[in-house]
Each structure stands twice: as structure tokens, then as C-alpha cells.
mmCIF file of C-alpha atoms in Angstrom:
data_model
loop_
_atom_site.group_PDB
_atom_site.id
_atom_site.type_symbol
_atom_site.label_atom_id
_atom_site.label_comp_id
_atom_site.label_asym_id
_atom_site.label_seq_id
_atom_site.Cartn_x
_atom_site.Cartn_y
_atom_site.Cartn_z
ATOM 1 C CA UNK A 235 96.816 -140.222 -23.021
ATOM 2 C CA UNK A 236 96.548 -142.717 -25.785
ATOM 3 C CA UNK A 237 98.150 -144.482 -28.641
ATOM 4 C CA UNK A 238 99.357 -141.462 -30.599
ATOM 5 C CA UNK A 239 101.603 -140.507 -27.114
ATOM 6 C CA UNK A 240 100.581 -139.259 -23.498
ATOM 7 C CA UNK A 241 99.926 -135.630 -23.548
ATOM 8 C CA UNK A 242 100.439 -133.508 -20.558
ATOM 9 C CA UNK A 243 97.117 -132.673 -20.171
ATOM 10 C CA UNK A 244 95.422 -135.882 -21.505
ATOM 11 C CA UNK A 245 94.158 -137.848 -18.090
ATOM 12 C CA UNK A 246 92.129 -140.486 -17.810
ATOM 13 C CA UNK A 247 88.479 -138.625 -17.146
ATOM 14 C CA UNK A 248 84.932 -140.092 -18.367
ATOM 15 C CA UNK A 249 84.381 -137.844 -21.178
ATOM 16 C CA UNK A 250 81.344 -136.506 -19.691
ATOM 17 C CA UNK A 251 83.017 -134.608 -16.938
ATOM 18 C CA UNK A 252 84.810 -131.502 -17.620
ATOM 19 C CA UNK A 253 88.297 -130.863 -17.712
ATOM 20 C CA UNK A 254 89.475 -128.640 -14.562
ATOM 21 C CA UNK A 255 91.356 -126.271 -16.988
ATOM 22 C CA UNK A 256 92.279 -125.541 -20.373
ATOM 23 C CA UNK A 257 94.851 -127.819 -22.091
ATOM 24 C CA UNK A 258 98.450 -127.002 -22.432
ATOM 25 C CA UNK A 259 101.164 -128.434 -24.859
ATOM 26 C CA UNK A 260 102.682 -132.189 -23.884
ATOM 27 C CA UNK A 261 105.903 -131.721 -21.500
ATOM 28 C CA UNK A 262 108.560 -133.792 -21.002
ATOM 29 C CA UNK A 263 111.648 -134.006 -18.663
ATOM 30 C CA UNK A 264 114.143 -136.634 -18.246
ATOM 31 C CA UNK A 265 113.174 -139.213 -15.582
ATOM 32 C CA UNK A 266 115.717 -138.136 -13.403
ATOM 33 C CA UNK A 267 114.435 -134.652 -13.775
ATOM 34 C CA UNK A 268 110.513 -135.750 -12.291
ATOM 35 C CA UNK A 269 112.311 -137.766 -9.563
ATOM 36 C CA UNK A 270 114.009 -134.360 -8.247
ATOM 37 C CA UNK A 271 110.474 -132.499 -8.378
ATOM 38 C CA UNK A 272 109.277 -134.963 -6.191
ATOM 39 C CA UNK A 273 112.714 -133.894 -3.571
ATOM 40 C CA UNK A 274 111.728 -129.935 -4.211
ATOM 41 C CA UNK A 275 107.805 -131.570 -2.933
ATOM 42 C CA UNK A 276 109.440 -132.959 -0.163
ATOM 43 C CA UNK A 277 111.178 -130.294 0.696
ATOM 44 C CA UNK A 278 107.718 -128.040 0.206
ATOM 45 C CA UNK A 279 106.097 -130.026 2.248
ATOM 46 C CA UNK A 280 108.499 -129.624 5.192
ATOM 47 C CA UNK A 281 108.539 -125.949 4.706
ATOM 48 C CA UNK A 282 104.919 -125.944 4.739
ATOM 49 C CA UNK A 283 104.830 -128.176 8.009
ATOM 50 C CA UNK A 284 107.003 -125.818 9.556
ATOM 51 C CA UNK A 285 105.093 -122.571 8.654
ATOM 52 C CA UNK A 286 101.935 -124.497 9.843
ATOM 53 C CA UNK A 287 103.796 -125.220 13.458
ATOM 54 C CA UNK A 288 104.924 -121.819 13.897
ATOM 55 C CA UNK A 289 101.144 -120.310 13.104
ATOM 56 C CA UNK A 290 99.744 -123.278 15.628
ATOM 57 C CA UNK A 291 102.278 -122.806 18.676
ATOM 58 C CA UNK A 292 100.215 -122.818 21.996
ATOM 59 C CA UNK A 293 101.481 -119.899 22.854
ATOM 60 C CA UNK A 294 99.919 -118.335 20.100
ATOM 61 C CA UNK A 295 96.156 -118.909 22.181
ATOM 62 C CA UNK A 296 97.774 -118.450 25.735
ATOM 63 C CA UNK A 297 99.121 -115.055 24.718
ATOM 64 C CA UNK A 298 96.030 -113.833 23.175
ATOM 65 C CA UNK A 299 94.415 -114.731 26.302
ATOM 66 C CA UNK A 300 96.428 -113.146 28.549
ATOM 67 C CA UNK A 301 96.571 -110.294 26.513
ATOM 68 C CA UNK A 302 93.179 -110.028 26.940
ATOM 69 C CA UNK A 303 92.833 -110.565 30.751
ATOM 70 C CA UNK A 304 95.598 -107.940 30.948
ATOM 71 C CA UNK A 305 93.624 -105.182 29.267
ATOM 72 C CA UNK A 306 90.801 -105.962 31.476
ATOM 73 C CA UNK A 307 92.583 -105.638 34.759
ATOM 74 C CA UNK A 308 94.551 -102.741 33.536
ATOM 75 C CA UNK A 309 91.124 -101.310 32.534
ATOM 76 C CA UNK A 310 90.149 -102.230 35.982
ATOM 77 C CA UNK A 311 92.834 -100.660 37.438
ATOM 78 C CA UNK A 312 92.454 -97.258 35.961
ATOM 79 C CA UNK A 313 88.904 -97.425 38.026
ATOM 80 C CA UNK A 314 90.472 -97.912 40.795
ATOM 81 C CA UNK A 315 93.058 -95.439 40.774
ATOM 82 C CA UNK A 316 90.583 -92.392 39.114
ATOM 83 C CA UNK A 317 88.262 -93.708 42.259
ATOM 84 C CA UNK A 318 91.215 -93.255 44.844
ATOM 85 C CA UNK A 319 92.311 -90.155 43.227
ATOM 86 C CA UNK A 320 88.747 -88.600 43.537
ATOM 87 C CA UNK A 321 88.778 -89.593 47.175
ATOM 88 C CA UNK A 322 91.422 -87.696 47.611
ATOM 89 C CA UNK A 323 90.315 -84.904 46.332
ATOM 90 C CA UNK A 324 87.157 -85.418 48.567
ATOM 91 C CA UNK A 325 89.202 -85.915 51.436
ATOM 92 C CA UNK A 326 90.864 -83.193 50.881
ATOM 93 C CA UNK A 327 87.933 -80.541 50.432
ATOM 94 C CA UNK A 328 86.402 -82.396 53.342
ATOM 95 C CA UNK A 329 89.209 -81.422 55.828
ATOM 96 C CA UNK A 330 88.877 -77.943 54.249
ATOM 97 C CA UNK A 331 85.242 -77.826 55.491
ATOM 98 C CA UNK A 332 85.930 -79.166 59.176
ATOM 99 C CA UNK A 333 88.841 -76.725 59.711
ATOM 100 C CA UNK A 334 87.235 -73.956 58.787
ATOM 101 C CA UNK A 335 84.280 -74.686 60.886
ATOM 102 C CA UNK A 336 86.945 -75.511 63.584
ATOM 103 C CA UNK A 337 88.037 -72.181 63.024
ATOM 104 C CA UNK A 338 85.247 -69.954 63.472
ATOM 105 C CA UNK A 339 84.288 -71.991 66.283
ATOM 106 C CA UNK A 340 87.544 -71.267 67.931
ATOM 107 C CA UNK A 341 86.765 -67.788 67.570
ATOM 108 C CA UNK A 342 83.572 -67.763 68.579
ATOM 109 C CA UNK A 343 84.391 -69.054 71.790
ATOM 110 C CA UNK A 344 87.276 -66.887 72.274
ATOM 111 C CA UNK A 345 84.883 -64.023 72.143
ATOM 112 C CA UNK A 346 82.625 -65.662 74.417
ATOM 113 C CA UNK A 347 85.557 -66.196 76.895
ATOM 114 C CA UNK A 348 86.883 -62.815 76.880
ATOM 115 C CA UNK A 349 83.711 -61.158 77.976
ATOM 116 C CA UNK A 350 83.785 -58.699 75.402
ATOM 117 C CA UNK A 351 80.050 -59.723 74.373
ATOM 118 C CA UNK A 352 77.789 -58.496 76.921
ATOM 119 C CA UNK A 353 74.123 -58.181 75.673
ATOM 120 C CA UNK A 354 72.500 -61.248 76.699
ATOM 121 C CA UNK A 355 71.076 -62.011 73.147
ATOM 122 C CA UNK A 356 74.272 -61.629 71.628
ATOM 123 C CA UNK A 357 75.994 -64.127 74.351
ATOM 124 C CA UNK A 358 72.583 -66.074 73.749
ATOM 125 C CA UNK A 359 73.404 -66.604 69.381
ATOM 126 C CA UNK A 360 76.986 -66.574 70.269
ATOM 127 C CA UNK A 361 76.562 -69.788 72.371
ATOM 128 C CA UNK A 362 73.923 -71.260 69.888
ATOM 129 C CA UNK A 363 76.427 -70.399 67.121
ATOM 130 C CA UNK A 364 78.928 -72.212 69.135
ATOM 131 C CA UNK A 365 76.634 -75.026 69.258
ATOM 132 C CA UNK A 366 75.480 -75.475 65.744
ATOM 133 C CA UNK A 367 79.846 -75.433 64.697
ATOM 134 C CA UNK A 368 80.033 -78.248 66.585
ATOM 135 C CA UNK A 369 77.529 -80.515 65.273
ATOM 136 C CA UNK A 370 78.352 -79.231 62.202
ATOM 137 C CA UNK A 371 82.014 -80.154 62.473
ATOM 138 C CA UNK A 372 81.067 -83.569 63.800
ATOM 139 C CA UNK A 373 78.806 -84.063 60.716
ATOM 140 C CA UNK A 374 81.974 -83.105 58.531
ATOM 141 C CA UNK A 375 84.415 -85.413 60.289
ATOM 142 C CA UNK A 376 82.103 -88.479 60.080
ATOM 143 C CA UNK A 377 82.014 -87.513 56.023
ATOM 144 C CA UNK A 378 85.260 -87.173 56.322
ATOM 145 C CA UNK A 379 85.748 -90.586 58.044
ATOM 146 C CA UNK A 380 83.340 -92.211 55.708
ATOM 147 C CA UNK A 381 85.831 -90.805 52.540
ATOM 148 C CA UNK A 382 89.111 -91.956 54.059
ATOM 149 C CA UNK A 383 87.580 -95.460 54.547
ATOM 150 C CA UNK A 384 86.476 -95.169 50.273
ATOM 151 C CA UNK A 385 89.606 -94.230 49.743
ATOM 152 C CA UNK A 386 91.840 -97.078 51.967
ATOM 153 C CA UNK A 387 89.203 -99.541 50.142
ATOM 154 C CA UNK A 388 90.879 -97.915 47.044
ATOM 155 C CA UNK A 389 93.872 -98.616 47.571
ATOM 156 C CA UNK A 390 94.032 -102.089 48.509
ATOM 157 C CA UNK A 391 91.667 -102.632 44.990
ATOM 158 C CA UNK A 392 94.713 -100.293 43.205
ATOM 159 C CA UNK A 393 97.643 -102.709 45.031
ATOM 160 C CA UNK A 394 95.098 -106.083 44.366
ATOM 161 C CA UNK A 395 95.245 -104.936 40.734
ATOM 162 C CA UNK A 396 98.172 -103.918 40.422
ATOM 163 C CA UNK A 397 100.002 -107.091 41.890
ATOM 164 C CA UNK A 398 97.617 -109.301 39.236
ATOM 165 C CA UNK A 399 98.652 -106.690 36.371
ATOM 166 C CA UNK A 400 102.184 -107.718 37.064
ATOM 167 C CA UNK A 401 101.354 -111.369 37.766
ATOM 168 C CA UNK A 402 99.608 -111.192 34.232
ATOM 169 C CA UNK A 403 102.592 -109.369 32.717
ATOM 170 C CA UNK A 404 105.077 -111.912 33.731
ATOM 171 C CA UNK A 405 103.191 -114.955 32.312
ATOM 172 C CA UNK A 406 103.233 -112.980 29.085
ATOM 173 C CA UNK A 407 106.260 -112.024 28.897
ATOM 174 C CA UNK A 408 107.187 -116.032 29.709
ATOM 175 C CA UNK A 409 104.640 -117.222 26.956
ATOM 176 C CA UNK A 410 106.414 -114.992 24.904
ATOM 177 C CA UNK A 411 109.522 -116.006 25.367
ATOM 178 C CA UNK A 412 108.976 -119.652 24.591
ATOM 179 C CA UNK A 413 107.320 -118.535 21.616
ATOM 180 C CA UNK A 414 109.906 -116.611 20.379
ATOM 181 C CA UNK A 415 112.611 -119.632 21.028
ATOM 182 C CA UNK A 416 110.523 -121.759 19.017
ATOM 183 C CA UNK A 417 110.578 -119.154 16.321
ATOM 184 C CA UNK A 418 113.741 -118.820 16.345
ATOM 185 C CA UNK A 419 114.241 -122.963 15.773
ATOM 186 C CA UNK A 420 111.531 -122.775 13.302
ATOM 187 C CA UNK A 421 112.850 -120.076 11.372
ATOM 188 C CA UNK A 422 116.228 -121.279 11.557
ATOM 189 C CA UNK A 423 115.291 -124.752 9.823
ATOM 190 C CA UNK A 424 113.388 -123.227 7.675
ATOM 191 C CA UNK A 425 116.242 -121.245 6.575
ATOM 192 C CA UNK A 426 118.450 -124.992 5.842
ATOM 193 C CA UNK A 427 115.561 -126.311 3.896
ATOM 194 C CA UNK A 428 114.687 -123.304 1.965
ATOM 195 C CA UNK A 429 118.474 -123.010 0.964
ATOM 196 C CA UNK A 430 118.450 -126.617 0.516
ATOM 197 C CA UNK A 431 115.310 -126.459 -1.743
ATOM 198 C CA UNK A 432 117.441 -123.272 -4.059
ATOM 199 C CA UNK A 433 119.690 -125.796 -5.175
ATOM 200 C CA UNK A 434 117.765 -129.027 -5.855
ATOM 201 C CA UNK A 435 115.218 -126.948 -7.241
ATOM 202 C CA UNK A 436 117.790 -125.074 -9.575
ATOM 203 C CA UNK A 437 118.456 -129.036 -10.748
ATOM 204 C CA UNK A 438 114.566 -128.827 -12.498
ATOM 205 C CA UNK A 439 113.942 -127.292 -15.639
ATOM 206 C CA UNK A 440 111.925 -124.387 -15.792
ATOM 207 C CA UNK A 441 109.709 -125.032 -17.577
ATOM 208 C CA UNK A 442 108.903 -128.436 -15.010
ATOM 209 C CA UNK A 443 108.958 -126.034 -11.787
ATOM 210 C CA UNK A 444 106.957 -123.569 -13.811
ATOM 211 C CA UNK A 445 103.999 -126.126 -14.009
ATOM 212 C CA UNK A 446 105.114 -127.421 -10.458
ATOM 213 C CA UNK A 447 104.548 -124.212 -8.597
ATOM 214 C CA UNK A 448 101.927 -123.019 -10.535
ATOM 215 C CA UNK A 449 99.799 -126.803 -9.501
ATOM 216 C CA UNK A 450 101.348 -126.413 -5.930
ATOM 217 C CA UNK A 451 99.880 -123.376 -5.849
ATOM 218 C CA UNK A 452 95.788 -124.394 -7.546
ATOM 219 C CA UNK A 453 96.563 -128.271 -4.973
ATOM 220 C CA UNK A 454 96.840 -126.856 -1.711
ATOM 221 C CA UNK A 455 100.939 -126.890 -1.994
ATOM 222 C CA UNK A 456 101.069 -129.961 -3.492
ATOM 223 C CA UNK A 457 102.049 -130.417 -7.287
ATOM 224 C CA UNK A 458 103.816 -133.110 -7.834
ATOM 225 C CA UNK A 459 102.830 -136.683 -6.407
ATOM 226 C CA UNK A 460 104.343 -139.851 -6.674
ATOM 227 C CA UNK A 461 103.131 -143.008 -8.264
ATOM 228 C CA UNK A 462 103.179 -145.621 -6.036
ATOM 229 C CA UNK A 463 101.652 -149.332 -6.108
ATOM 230 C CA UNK A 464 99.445 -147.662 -9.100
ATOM 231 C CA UNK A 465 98.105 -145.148 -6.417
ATOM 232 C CA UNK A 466 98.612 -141.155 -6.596
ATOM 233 C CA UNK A 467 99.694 -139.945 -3.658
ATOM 234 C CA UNK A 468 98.558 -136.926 -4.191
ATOM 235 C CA UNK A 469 94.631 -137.858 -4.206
ATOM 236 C CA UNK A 470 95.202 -141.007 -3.239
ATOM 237 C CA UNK A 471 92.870 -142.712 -5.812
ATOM 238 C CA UNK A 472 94.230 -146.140 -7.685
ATOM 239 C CA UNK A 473 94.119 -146.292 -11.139
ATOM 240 C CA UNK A 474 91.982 -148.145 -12.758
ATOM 241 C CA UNK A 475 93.367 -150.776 -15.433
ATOM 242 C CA UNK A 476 92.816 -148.696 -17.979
ATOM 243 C CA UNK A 477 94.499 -145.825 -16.859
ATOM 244 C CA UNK A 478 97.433 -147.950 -15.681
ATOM 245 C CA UNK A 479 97.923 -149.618 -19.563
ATOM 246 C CA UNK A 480 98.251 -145.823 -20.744
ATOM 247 C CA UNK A 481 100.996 -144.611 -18.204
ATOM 248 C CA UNK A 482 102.529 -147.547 -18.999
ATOM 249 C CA UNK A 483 102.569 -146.955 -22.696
ATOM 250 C CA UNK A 484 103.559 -143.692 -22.131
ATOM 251 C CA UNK A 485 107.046 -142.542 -22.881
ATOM 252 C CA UNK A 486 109.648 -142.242 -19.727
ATOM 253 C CA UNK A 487 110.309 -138.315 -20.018
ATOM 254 C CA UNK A 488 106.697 -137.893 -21.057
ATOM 255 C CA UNK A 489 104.827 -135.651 -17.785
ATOM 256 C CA UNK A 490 102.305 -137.371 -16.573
ATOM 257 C CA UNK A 491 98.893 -135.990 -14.793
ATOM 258 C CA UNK A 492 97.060 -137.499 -12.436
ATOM 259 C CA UNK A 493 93.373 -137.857 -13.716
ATOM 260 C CA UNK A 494 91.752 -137.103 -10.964
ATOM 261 C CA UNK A 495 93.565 -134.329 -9.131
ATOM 262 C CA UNK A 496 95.513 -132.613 -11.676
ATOM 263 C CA UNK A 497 98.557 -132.794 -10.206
ATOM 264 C CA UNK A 498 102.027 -134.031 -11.936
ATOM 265 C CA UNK A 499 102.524 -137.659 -11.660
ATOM 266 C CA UNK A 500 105.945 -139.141 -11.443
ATOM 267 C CA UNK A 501 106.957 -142.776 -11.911
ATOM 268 C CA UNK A 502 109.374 -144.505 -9.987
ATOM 269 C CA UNK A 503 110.695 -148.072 -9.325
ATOM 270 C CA UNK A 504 107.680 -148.666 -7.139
ATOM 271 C CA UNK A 505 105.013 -147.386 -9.493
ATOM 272 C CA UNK A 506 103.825 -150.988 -9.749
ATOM 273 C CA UNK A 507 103.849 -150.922 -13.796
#
């Protein structure tokens, strides 16, 4: 700015720092005009705040969590159940084994009973036959003890995991639920302000909101600032005495720039001129 009129893009820098961008023609809007910008800020801001709340809900962190535990146990869980279904199946062919044995042992001793055999080396392998089935179909029912108690130790690990799967489930599915009511609060206030914003911001020239959104959208979401007590409060940064004898020779519906952060500058009764 200076004597010949404040320029939009004239600030108050030390000449021997650059300028953040290229220079644009001065602006002006009517007084009123700045003073809504800083309303559509306002109203920016709270959108902003809200967006920020919904992205930083707790739940947010407690669902990932459980999500997390929940694909380990169900992970977990499909061990246990592909280990109790194998047992099974072991079980299963284990039984096989011991009937059959029973089986031919059955016979075996049927023949010797019936006195059909009557060479006394063919009684003498019959009876060892008979013998060796029977410690052999002890040896299969102790493997097939030894699989039944794999599999009960299964099971109970398959119903442990399953009753913490569900357990799990239902915390999510309560995290979830408060989430989605505060969502649904968010998103419906954020639905009043952003209408709300539609029509004050239809009250700015374009060419204004043009330079607001495009600042709002270089600052972080904040274009405009207001003056106040001869701080921005936008950077918060006072001007300095020289920069304060400039805005205040500076027309009312010129656009004013903060030196230091760029952003628009708006006057108001408490500017501190």
C-alpha cells in the first residue's frame, strides 16, 4: 500500500523478502461486503470443526482395534475348527482300524471254538493270531482315546473362540453404533450451516469469494481474517506503525492483505485505527 492507494496485493513486507505469489489487480468491495466474508469464515470454520470431529470420533480408534482383534480370533478360530475337523476324521479312521481288528478277532476265535481247526500248529498261530488282535486292538483304542481327548480339547478352544468372536462382534457393532449417531448429528449440522453458508455467501461478490476460497484454500481454510486491536487474526502478528498508517489511509472498500500471511484483511469497528 502507499500514497497513490492500497493495492490488493501491496502488503507491508521488507523489500528484501519475496512476495509469496504473483501480484493481482487492486479489489474492492463495499465494507459491508468484507464484513459478510468474515460470516462465510465463520461459518467455514464451523464446517471445518465439524468435519475435523467426525474424522477424530473415538470410535474411529476403538473400532479399528476391535476390528483387528476380531480378525485375529476369527483367524484363530478357523485353527481350531480345521484342528477339530481333522480329529474327526482321525477318530473316525481310528474306529475303522479297531473294528476291523475286532472283527477278525471275532472270527478267529469262532474258529478256534468250533473245533474245526485241528492240527496243532494251526490251533498253535490261530491262538497267537488271536493274541497279537488283541494287543493290537488295545494299541488302536488307546490312539483312539488319545484322538477323542485332541478333539474334546478342540472343541472347548472352537466354543472359547467362538463365545470371544461374538463378545468382540457385539462391542463393534456398539462402537459402531455410537459412531454412526454422532454422524448422523454431525452430518445433520453440517447440513444447517452449509445451507446457511449458500445464502450469506451468495451476499459476496464473486469476484471477493473467488479470492476468498482460492486463499482459504493456499491458508489452511482460512482466507479472510479480521482486524482486530491492529492484530490479524489470521497470523496473529500486530502491525507495526507503519503498516497501521497505510490501512488507515487506505480507502474503506479497498481489500486489504495481511502482510504477513496473505490472507484478506477486513476492518471493523474494533480494528483499533
Amino acid at each position: 500500500m502507499g500514497p497513490a492507494g492500497p493495492r490488493l496485493e501491496d502488503g507491508h513486507r521488507p523489500v528484501d523478502l519475496p512476495l509469496p505469489f504473483t501480484w493481482s489487480p487492486q479489489l474492492n468491495a463495499a465494507p459491508a461486503d468484507q464484513i459478510r466474508l468474515l460470516d462465510v469464515q465463520s461459518l467455514d470454520a464451523r464446517l471445518q470443526q465439524l468435519a475435523h470431529k467426525r474424522r477424530s470420533l473415538p470410535e474411529h480408534a476403538e473400532i479399528e482395534s476391535l476390528n483387528k482383534d476380531l480378525t485375529q480370533l476369527r483367524d484363530l478360530l478357523v485353527a481350531a475348527q480345521t484342528e477339530e475337523s481333522d480329529c474327526s476324521r482321525e477318530q473316525t479312521k481310528a474306529e475303522q482300524d479297531v473294528d476291523q481288528v475286532r472283527q477278525r478277532a471275532v472270527r478267529d476265535q469262532q474258529r478256534l471254538d468250533s473245533g474245526a481247526v485241528t492240527s496243532p500248529k494251526d490251533l498253535e498261530n490261530l491262538q497267537r493270531e488271536i493274541t497279537s488282535l488283541a494287543k493290537r486292538q488295545g494299541d488302536l483304542e488307546d490312539v483312539v482315546l488319545e484322538i477323542m481327548e485332541r478333539r474334546e480339547s478342540a472343541q472347548e478352544r472352537v466354543a472359547e473362540l467362538t463365545g470371544r468372536v461374538s463378545s468382540v462382534q457385539s462391542k463393534i457393532d456398539d462402537a459402531t453404533g455410537r459412531r454412526d449417531a454422532a454422524y448422523e448429528s454431525f452430518d445433520g449440522e453440517s447440513a444447517t450451516l452449509t445451507k446457511e453458508r449458500e445464502v450469506v455467501a451468495g451476499s459476496v461478490p464473486a469476484d471477493l469469494l473467488k479470492l476468498y476460497e482460492k486463499l482459504r484454500e493456499q491458508q489452511g481454510g482460512v482466507g479472510a481474517a479480521r482486524l482486530y486491536q491492529r492484530r490479524c487474526e489470521g497470523c496473529r502478528l500486530e502491525l507495526n506503525i507503519t503498516e497501521v498508517n497505510e490501512v488507515k489511509a487506505a480507502a474503506p472498500d479497498a481489500v486489504l492483505r495481511c502482510e504477513n500471511c496473505r490472507r484478506i484483511l477486513v476492518r471493523t469497528s474494533e480494528s483499533g485505527l
